[in-house]
Coordinates of C-alpha atoms in Angstrom, one line a residue:
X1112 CA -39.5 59.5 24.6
X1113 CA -41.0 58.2 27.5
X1114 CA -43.8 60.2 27.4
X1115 CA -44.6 60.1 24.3
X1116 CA -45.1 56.5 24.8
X1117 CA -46.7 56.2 28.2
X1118 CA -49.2 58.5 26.8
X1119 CA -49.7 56.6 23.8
X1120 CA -50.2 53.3 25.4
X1121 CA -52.6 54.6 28.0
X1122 CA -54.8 56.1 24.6
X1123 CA -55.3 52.7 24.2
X1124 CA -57.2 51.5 27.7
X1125 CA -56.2 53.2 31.3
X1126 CA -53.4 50.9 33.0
X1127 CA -51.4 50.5 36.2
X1128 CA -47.7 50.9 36.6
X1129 CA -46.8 47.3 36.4
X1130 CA -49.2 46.9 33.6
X1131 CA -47.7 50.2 31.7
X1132 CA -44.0 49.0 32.2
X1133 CA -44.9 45.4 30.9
X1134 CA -46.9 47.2 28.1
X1135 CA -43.9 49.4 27.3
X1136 CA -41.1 46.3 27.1
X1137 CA -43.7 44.7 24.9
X1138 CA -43.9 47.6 22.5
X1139 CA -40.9 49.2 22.6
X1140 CA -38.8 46.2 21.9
X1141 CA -35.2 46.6 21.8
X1142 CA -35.2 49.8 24.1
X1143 CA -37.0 48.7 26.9
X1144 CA -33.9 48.0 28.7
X1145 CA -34.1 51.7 29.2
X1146 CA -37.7 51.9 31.3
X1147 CA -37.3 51.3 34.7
X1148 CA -39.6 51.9 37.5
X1149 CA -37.1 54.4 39.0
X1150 CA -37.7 56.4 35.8
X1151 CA -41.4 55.2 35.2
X1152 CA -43.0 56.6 38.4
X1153 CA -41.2 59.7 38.4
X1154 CA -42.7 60.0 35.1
X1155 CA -46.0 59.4 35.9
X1156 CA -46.0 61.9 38.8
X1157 CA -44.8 64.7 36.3
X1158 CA -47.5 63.9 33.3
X1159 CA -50.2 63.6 36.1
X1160 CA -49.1 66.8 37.5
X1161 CA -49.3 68.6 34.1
X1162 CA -52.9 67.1 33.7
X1163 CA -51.7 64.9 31.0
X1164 CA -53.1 61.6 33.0
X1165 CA -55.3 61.1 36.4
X1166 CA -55.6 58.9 38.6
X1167 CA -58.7 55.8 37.4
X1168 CA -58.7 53.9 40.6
X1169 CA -56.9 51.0 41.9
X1170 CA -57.3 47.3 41.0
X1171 CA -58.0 44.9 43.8
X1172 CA -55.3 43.9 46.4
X1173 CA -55.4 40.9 44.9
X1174 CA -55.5 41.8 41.4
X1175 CA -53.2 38.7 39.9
X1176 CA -51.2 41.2 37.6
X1177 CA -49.6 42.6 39.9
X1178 CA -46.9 41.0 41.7
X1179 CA -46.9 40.2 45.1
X1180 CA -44.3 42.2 46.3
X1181 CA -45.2 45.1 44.4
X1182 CA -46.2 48.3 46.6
X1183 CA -49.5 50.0 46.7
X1184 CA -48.5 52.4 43.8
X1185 CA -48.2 49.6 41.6
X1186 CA -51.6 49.5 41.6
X1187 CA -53.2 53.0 41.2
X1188 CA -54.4 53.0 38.0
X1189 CA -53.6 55.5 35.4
X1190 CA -55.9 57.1 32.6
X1191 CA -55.5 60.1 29.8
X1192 CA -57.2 63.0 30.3
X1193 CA -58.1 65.2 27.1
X1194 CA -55.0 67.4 27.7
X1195 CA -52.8 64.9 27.3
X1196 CA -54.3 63.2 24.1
X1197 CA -53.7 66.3 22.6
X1198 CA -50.0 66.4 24.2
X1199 CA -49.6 63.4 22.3
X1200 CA -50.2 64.7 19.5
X1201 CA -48.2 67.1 19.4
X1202 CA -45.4 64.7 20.4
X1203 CA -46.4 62.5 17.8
X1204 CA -46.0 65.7 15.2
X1205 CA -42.7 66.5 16.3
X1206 CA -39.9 66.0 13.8
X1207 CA -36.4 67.3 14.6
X1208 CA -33.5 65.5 14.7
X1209 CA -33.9 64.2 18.2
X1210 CA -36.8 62.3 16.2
X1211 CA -34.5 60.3 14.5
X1212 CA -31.9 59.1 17.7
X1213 CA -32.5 55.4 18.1
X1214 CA -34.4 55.1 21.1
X1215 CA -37.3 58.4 20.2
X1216 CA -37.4 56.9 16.6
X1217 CA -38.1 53.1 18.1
X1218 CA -41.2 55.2 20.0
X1219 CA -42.0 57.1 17.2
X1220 CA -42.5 54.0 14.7
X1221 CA -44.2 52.3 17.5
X1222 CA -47.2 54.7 16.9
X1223 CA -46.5 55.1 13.3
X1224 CA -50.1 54.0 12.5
X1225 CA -51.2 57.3 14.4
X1226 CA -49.0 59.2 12.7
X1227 CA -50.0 61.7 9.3
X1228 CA -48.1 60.2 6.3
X1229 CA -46.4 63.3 5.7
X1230 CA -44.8 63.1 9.3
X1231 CA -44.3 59.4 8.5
X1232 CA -42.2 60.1 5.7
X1233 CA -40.1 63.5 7.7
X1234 CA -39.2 61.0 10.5
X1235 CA -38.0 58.2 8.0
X1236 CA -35.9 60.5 5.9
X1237 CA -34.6 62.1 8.6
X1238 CA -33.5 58.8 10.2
X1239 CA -32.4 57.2 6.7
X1240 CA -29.5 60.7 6.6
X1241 CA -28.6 59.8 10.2
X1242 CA -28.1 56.2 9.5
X1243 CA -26.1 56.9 6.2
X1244 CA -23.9 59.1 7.8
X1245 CA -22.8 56.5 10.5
X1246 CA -22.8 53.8 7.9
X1247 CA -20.1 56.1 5.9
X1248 CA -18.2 56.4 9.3
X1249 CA -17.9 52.9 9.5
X1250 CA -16.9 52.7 6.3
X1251 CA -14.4 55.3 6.7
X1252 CA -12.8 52.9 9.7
X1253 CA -12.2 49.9 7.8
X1254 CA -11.2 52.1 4.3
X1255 CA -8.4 53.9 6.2
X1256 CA -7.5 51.8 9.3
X1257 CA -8.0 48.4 8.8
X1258 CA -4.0 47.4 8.8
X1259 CA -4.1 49.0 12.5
X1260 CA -6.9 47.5 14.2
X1261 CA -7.0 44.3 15.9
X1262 CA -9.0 41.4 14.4
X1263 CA -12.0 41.9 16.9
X1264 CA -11.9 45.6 16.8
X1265 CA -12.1 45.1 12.5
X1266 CA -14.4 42.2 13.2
X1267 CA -16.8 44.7 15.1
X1268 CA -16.4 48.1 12.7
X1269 CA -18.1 45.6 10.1
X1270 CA -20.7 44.4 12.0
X1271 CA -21.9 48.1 12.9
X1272 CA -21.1 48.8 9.2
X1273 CA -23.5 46.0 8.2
X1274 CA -26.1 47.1 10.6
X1275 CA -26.1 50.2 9.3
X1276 CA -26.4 48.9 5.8
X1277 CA -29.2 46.9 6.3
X1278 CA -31.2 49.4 8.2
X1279 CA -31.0 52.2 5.1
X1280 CA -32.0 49.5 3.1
X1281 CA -35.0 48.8 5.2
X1282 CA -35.8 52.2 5.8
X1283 CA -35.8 52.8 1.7
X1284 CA -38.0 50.2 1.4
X1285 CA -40.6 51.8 4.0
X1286 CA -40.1 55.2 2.5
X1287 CA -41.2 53.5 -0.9
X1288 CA -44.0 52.0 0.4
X1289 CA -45.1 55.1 2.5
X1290 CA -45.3 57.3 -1.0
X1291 CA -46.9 54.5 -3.2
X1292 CA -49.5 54.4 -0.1
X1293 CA -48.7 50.9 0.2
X1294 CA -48.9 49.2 4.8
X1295 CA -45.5 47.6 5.7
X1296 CA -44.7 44.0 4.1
X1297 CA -45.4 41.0 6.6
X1298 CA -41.8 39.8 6.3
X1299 CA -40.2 36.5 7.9
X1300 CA -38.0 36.4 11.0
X1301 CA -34.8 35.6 9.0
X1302 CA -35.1 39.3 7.1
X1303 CA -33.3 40.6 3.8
X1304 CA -29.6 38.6 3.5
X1305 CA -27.1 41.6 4.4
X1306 CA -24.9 43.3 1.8
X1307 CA -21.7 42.6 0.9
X1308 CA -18.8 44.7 3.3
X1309 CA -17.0 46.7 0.7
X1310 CA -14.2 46.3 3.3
X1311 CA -13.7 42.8 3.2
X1312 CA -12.4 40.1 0.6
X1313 CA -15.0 37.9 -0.7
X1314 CA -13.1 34.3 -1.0
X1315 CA -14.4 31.4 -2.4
X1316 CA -15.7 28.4 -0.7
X1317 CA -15.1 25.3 -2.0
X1318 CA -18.4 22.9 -2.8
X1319 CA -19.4 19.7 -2.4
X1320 CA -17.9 18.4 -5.0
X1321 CA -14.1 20.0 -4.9
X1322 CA -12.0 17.9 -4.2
X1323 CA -8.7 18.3 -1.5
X1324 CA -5.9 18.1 -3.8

């Protein structure tokens, strides 16, 4: 996963550590919790080793993108060398199931406008069976043990379950528009309204104009 994204990002422009990590949290998005820089350097030192990237330099002692406090590694910069562009792609064309685990398909889409439409499409199908299945394992919970969970335990199975729901319904859509050659929608922040939970009672609301009796 990460580097598959490391070397992605530095195809775009060669970058230092601090620069890369900030990059990657910016990217990445909802995984970025997992990139630290006691797992980035390590990193770096392996792909550099393999001749995947080389050293570019270093920024000025003073460069302002770089924290104070950061040490002098933090500013060595970092560039792809033609071995590991084609590393990347390789990475990019991979497309077993580890593809579609949330964290190496959150990298994967990241670079999805890289990616051949026919690997596009393996990776979202792929991901769409993974998602169903949990989504039928949450519904499995709340079919057959609702009565023995606790109200927060219930209230939580339904939130995965809707999760889940909403993702294979997003992941449809892309799949649709990936074989009618059609980009991704712009789409608001507020995002499709979720699906009914087959697992709990719908109960009318009263309106405005019901009144108490």
């Amino acid at each position: 996963m990460l580097d598959l994204a490391i070397l992605g990002l530095l195809q775009e422009s060669p970058m230092h550590g601090y620069e890369l990590r900030k990059q990657l949290s910016t990217k990445l998005g909802t995984i970025r919790a997992a990139i630290s820089y006691g797992s980035l350097y390590p990193t770096l030192r392996r792909l550099q080793t393999a001749g995947w990237i080389t050293e570019a330099g270093e920024t000025p002692a003073d460069d302002a993108g770089v924290p104070p406090l950061t040490s002098r590694r933090g500013r060595v910069v970092y560039k792809i060398t033609a071995e590991g562009k084609e590393r990347f792609q390789d990475l990019l064309a991979q497309v077993g199931p580890e593809a579609y685990e949330d964290a190496a398909f959150g990298v994967h889409f990241a670079f999805f406008s890289r990616t051949d439409v026919d690997i596009r499409l393996r990776i979202l199908e792929g991901r769409r069976r993974k998602v169903e299945e949990r989504r039928e394992g949450f519904r499995e919970v709340l079919a057959r043990a609702s009565e023995r969970l606790d109200a927060y335990t219930l209230e939580l199975q339904r939130h995965g379950f809707d999760a889940a729901d909403r993702e294979v319904r997003w992941l449809e859509e892309l799949i649709s528009n990936e074989r009618s050659g059609r980009s991704p929608q712009a789409r608001g922040t507020a995002g499709p309204a979720p699906a009914a939970d087959p697992a709990r009672p719908l109960t009318a609301r009263p309106g405005p104009d019901d009144s108490a009796e």
